[in-house]
PDB file of C-alpha atoms in Angstrom:
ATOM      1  CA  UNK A   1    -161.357  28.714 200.837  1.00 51.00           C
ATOM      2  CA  UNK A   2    -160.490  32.382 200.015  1.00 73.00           C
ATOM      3  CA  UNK A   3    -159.181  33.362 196.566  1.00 89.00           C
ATOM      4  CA  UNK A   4    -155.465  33.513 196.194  1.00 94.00           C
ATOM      5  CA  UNK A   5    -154.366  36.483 193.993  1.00 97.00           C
ATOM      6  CA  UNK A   6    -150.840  37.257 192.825  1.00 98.00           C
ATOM      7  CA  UNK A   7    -150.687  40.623 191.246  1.00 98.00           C
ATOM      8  CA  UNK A   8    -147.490  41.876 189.553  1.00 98.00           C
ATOM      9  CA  UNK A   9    -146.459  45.231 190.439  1.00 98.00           C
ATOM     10  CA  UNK A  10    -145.663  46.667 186.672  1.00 97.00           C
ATOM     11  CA  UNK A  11    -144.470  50.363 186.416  1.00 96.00           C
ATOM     12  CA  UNK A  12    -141.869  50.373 188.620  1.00 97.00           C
ATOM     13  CA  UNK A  13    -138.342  51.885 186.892  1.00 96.00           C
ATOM     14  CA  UNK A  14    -135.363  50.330 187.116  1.00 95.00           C
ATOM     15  CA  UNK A  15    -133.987  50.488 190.954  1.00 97.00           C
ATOM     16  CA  UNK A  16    -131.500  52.788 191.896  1.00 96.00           C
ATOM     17  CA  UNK A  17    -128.779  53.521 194.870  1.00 97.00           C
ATOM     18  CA  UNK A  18    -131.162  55.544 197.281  1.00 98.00           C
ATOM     19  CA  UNK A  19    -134.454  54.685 195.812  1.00 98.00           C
ATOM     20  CA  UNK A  20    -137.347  54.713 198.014  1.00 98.00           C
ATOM     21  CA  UNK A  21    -138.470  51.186 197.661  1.00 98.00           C
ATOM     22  CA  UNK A  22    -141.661  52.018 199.823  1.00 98.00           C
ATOM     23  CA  UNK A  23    -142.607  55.007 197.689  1.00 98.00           C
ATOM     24  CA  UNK A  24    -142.471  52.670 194.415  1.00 98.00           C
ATOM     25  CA  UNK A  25    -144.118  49.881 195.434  1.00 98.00           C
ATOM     26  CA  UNK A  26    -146.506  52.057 196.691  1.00 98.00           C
ATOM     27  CA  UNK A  27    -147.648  54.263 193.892  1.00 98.00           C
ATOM     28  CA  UNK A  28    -147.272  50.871 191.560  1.00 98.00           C
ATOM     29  CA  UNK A  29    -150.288  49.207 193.639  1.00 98.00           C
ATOM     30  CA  UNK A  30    -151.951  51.857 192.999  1.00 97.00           C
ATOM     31  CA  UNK A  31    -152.633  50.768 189.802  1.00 95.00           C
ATOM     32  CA  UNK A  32    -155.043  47.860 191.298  1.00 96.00           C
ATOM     33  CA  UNK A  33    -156.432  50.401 194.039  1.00 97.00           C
ATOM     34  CA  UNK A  34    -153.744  49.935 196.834  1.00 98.00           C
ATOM     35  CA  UNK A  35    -152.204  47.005 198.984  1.00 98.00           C
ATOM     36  CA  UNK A  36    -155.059  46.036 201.704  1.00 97.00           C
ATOM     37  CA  UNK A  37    -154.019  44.819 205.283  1.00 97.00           C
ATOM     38  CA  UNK A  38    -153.381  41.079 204.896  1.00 97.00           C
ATOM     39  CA  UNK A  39    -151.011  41.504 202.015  1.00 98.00           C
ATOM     40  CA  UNK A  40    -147.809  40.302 201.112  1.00 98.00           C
ATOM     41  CA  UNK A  41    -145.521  42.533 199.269  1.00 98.00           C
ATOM     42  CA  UNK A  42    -142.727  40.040 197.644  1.00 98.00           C
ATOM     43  CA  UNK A  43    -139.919  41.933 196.224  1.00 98.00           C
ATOM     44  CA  UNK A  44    -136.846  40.681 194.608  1.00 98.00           C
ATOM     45  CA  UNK A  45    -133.681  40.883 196.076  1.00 98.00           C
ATOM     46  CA  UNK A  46    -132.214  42.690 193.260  1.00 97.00           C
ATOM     47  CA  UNK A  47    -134.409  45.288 193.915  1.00 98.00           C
ATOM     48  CA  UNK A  48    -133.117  45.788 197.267  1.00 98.00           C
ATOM     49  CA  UNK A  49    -129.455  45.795 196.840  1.00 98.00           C
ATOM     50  CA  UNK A  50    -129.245  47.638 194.623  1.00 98.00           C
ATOM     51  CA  UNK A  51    -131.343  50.536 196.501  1.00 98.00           C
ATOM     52  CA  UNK A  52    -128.836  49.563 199.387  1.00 98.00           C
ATOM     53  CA  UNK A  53    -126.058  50.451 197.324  1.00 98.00           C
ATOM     54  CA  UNK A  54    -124.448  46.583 196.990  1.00 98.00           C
ATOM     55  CA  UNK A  55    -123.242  46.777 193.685  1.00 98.00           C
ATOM     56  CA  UNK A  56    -119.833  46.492 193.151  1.00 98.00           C
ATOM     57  CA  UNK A  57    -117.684  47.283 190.025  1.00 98.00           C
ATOM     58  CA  UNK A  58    -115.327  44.157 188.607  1.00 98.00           C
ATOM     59  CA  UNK A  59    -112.780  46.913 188.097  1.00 97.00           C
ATOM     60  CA  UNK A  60    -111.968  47.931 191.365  1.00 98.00           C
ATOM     61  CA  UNK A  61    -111.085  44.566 192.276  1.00 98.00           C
ATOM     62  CA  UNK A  62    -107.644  42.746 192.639  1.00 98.00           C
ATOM     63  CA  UNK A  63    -108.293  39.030 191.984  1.00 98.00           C
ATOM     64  CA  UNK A  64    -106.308  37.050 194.910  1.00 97.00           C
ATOM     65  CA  UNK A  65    -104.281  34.165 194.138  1.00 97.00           C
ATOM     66  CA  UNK A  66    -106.334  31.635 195.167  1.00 96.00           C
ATOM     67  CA  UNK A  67    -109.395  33.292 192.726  1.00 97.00           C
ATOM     68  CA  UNK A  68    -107.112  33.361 189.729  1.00 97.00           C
ATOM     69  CA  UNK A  69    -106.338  29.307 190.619  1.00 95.00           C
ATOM     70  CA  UNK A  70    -110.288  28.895 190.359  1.00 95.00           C
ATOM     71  CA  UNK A  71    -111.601  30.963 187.681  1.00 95.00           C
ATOM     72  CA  UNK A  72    -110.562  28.756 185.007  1.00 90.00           C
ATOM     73  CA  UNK A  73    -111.417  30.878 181.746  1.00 93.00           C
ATOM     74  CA  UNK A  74    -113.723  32.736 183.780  1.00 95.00           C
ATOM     75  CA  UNK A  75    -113.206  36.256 185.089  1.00 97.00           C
ATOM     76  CA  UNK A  76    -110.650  35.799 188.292  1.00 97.00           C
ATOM     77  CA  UNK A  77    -112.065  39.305 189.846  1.00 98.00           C
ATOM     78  CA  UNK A  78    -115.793  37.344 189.703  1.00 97.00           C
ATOM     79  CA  UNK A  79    -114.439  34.720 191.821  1.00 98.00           C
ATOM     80  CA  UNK A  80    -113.068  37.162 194.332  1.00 98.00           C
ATOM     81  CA  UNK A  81    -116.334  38.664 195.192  1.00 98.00           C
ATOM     82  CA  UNK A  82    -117.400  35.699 195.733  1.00 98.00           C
ATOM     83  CA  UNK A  83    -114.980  34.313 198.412  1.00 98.00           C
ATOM     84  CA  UNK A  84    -114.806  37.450 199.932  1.00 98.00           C
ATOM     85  CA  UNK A  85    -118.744  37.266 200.528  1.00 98.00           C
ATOM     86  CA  UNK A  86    -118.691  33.506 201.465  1.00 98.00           C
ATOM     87  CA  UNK A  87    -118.633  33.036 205.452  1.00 96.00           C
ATOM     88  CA  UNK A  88    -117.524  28.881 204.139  1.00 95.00           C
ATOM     89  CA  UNK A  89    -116.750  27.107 200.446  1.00 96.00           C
ATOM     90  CA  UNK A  90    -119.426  23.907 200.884  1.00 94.00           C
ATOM     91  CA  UNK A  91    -118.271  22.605 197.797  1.00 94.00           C
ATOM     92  CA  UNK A  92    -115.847  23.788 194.806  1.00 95.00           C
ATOM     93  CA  UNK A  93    -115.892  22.875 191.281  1.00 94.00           C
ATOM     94  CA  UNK A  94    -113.998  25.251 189.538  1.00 93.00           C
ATOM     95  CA  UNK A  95    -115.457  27.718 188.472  1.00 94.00           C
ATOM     96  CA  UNK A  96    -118.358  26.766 190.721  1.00 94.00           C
ATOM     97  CA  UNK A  97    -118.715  27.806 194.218  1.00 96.00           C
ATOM     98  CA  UNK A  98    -121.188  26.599 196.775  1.00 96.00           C
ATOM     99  CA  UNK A  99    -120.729  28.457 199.848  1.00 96.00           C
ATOM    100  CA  UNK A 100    -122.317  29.447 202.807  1.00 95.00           C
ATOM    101  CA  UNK A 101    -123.032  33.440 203.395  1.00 97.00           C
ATOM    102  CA  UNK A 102    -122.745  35.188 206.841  1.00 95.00           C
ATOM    103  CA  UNK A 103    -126.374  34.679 206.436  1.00 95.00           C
ATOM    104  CA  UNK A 104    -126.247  31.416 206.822  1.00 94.00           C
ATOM    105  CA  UNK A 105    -127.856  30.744 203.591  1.00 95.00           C
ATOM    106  CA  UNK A 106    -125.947  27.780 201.462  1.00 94.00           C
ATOM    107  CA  UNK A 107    -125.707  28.687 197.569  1.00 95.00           C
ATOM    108  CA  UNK A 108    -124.081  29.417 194.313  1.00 95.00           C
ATOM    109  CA  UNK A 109    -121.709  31.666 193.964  1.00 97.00           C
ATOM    110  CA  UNK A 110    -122.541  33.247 197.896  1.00 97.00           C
ATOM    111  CA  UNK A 111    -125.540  35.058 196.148  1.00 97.00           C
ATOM    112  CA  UNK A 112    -122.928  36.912 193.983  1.00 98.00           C
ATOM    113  CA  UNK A 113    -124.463  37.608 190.216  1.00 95.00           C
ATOM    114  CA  UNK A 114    -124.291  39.390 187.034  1.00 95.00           C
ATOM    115  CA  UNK A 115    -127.626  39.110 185.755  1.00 92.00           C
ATOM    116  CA  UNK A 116    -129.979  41.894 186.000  1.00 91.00           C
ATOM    117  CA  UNK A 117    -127.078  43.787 187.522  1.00 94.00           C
ATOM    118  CA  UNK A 118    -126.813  47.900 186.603  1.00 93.00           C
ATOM    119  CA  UNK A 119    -124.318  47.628 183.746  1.00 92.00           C
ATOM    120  CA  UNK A 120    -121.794  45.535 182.210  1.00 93.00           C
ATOM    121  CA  UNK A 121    -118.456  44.944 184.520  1.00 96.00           C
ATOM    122  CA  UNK A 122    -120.906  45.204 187.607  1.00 98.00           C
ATOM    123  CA  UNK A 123    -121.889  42.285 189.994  1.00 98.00           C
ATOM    124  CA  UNK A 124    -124.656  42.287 192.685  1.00 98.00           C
ATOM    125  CA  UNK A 125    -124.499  40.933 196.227  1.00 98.00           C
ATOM    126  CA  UNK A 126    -127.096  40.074 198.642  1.00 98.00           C
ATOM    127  CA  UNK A 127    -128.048  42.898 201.190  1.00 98.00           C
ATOM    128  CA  UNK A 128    -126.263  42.963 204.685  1.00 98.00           C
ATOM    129  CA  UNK A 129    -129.305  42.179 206.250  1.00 98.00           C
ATOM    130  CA  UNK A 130    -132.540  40.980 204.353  1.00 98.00           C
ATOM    131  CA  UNK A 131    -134.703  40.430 207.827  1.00 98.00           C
ATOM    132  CA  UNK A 132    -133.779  43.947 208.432  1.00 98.00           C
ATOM    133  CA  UNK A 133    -134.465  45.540 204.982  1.00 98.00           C
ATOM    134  CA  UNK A 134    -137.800  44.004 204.670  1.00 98.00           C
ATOM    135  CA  UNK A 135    -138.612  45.370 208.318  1.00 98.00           C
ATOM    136  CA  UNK A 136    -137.996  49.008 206.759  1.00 98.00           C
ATOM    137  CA  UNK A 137    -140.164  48.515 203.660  1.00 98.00           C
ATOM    138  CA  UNK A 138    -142.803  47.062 205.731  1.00 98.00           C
ATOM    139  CA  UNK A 139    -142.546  49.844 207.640  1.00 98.00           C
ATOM    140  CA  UNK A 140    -142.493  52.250 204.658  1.00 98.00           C
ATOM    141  CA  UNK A 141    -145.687  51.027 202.917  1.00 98.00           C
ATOM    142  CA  UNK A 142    -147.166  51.574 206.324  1.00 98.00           C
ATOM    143  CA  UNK A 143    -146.369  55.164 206.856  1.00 98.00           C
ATOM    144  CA  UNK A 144    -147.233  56.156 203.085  1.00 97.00           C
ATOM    145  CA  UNK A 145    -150.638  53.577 202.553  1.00 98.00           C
ATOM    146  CA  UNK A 146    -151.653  52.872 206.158  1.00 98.00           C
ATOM    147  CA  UNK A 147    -151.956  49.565 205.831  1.00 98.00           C
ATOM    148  CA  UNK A 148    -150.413  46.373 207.267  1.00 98.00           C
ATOM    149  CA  UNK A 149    -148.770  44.935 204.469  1.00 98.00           C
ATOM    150  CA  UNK A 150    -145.922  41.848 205.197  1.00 98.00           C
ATOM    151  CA  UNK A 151    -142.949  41.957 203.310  1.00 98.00           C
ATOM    152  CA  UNK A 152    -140.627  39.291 201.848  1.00 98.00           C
ATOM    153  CA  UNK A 153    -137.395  39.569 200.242  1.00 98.00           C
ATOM    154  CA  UNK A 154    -136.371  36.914 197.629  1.00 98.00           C
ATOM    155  CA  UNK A 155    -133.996  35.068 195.506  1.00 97.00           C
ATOM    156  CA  UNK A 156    -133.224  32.604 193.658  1.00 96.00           C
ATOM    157  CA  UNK A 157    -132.360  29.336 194.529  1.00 95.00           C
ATOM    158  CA  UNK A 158    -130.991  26.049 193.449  1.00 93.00           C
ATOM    159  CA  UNK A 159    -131.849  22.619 195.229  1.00 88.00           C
ATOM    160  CA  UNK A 160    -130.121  19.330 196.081  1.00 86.00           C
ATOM    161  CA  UNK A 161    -131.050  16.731 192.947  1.00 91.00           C
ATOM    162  CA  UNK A 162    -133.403  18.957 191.382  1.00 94.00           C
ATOM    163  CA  UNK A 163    -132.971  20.407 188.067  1.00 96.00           C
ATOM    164  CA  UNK A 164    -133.780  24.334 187.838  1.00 95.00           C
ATOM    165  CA  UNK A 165    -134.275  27.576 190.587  1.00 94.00           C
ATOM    166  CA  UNK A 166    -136.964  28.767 192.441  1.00 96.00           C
ATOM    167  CA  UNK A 167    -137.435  31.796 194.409  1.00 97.00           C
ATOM    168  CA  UNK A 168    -137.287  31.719 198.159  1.00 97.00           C
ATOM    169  CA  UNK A 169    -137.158  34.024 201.306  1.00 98.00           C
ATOM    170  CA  UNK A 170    -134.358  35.113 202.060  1.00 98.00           C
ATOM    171  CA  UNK A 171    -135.993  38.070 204.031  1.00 98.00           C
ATOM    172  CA  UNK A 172    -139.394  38.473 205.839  1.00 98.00           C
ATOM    173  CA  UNK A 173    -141.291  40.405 208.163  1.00 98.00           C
ATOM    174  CA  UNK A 174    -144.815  40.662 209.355  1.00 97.00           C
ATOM    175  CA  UNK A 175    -145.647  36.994 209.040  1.00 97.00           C
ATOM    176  CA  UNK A 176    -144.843  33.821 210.504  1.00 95.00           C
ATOM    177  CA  UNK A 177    -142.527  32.210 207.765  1.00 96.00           C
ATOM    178  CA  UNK A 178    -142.940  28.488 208.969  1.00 94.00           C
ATOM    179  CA  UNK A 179    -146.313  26.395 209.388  1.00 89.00           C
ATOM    180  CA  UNK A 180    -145.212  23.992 212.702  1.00 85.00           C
ATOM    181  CA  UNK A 181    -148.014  21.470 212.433  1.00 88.00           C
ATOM    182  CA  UNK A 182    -145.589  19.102 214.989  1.00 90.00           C
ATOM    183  CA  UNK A 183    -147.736  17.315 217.383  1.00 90.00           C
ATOM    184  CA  UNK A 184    -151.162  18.048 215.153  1.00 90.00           C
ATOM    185  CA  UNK A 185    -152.913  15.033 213.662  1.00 88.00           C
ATOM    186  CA  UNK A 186    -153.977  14.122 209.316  1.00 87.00           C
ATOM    187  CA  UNK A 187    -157.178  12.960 208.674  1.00 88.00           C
ATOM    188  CA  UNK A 188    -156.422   9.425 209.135  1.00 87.00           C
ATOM    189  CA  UNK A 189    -155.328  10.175 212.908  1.00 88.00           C
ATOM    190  CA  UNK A 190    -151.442  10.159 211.978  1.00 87.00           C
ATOM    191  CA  UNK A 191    -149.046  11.825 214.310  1.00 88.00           C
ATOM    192  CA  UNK A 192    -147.302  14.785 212.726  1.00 87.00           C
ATOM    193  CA  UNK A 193    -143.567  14.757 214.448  1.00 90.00           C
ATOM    194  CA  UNK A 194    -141.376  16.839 211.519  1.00 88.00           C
ATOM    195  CA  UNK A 195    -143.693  18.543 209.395  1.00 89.00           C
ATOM    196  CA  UNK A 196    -143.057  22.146 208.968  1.00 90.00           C
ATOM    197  CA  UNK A 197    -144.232  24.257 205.769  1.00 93.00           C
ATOM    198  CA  UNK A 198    -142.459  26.758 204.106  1.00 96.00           C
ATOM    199  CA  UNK A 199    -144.595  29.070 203.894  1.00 97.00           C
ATOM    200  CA  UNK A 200    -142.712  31.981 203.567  1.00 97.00           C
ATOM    201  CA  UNK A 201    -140.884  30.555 200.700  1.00 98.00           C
ATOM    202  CA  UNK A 202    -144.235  28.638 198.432  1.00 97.00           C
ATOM    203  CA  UNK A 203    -145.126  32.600 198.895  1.00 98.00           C
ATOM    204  CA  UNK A 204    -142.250  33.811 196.791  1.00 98.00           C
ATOM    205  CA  UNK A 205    -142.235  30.912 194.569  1.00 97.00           C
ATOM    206  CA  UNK A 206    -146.036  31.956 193.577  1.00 97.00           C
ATOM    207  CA  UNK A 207    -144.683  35.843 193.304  1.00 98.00           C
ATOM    208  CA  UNK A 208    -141.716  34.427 190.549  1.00 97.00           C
ATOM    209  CA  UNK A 209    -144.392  33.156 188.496  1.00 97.00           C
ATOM    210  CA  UNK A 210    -146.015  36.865 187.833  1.00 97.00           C
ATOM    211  CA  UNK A 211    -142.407  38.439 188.468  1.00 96.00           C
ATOM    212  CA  UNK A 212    -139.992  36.685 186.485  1.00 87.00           C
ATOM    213  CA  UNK A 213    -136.696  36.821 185.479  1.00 84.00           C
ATOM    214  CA  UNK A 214    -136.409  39.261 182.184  1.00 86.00           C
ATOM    215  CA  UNK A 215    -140.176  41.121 182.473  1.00 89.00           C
ATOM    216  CA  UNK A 216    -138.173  43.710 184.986  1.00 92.00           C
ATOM    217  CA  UNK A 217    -141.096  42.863 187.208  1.00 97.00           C
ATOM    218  CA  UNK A 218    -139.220  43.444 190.850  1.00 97.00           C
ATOM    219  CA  UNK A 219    -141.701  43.227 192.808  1.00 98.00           C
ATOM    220  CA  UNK A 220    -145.539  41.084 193.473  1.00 98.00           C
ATOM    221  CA  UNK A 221    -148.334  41.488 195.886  1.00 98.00           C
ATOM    222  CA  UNK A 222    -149.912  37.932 196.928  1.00 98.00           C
ATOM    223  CA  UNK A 223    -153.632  38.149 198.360  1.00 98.00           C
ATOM    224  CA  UNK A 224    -155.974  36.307 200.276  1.00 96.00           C
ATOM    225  CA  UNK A 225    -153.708  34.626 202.633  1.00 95.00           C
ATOM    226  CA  UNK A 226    -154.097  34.476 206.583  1.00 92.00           C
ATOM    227  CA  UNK A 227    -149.885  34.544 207.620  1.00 92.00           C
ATOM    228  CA  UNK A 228    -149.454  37.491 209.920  1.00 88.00           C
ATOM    229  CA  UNK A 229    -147.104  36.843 212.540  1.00 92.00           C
ATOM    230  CA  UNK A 230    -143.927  37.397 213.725  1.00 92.00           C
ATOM    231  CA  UNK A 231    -140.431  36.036 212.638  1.00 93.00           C
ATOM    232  CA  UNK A 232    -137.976  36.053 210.342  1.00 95.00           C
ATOM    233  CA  UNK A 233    -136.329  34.281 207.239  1.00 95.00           C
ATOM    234  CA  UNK A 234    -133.204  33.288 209.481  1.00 94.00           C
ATOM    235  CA  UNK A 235    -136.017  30.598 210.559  1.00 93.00           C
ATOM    236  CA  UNK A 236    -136.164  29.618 207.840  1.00 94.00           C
ATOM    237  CA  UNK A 237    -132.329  28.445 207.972  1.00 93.00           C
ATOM    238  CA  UNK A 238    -131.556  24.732 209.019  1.00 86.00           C
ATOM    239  CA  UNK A 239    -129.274  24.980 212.529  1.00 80.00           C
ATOM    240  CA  UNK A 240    -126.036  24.087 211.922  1.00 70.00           C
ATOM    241  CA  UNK A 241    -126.621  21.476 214.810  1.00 67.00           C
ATOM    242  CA  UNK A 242    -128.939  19.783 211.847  1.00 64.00           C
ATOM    243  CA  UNK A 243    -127.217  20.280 209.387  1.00 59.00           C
ATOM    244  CA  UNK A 244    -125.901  16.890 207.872  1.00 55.00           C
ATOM    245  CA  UNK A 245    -123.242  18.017 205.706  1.00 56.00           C
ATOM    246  CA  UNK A 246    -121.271  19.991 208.104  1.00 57.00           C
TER     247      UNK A 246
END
């Protein structure tokens, strides 16, 4: 079995509106000689929104009625974000929001938060499109290393009956994000029928472990996996034709 490495990328400042994420991840690697083709670059989400410029500031929103109704003793303009980034409320416990993004990803608060965001009174929201932003830092690291590197965005996530988060992707490109071992065989001769692995998101879960939340560690390179393909996190997503709680 080959080695698995996950190697934090330290040295990277904190991420601005315009940044070149490329460029930083980049000259960051350097540190352990360079990304090698086969990597996988997993960068938080943070990290890319806020280089995408989605950050917005609590003060130049007006709280609808329906967000003051919620907030409880919370901030009402929070709230607002929120809805207005939420495609569907799944469930509402005020203040708590479980929606569903135009992404089609299901989770708190629509992916709206306050931690790690630029300053105080600021809230940070997931990027338009995280397929498509990993696709242009994958193709970034290419132009300035020369190397084949896949990318995944990721975040945070909370799940049914378990205590605690783990990361996930909620971006990817340059590998094949699910395992479909459907119609293979175990060792005792068993017929697979359902099982599909994650593999995109054990990937980012590994990269949280060296990342964290409060190192300002955005970004991780895991080595020594074989996953190059082609797809996206949006496979990731459970059709809504499977979806049980529709």
């Amino acid at each position: 079995m080959t080695e698995l490495r996950v190697i934090p990328l330290e040295g990277i400042p904190p991420v601005e509106e315009g940044d070149d994420l490329a460029a930083l991840c980049a000259a960051a690697a350097e540190r352990f000689g360079g990304v090698a083709d086969g990597d996988v670059l997993v960068i938080a989400q943070k990290a890319v929104s806020k280089a995408e410029g989605r950050v917005v500031a609590l003060d130049d929103i007006e709280p609808s009625p329906l967000a003051r109704a919620i907030a409880g003793d919370h901030d009402p303009r929070h709230l607002e974000v929120i809805l207005g980034e939420a495609a569907r409320v799944v469930r509402m416990r005020p203040p708590l929001v479980i929606a569903e993004t135009r992404h089609g990803f299901v989770c708190a608060s629509a992916g709206v938060d306050a931690s790690n965001a630029p300053g105080a009174g600021t809230l940070v929201l997931l990027p338009v499109d995280p397929d498509g932003s990993a696709a242009r830092l994958r193709t970034g690291l290419a132009e300035r290393t020369g190397r084949d590197v896949a990318v995944i965005v990721s975040d945070s996530f909370g799940r049914p009956w378990r205590q605690g988060t783990t990361d996930i992707a909620i971006g990817a490109a340059g590998l094949t994000p699910l395992l479909d071992l459907r119609g293979t065989r175990d060792r005792e001769g068993y017929d697979l029928r359902t099982t599909m692995i994650a593999v995109a998101d054990e990937i980012a879960g590994a990269a949280e472990l060296v990342m964290g939340k409060v190192a300002g560690i955005p970004a991780a390179v895991v080595r020594g996996l074989t996953v190059a393909g082609e797809g996206s996190a949006r496979d990731l997503v459970m059709p809504a034709d499977r979806d049980l709680f529709r």
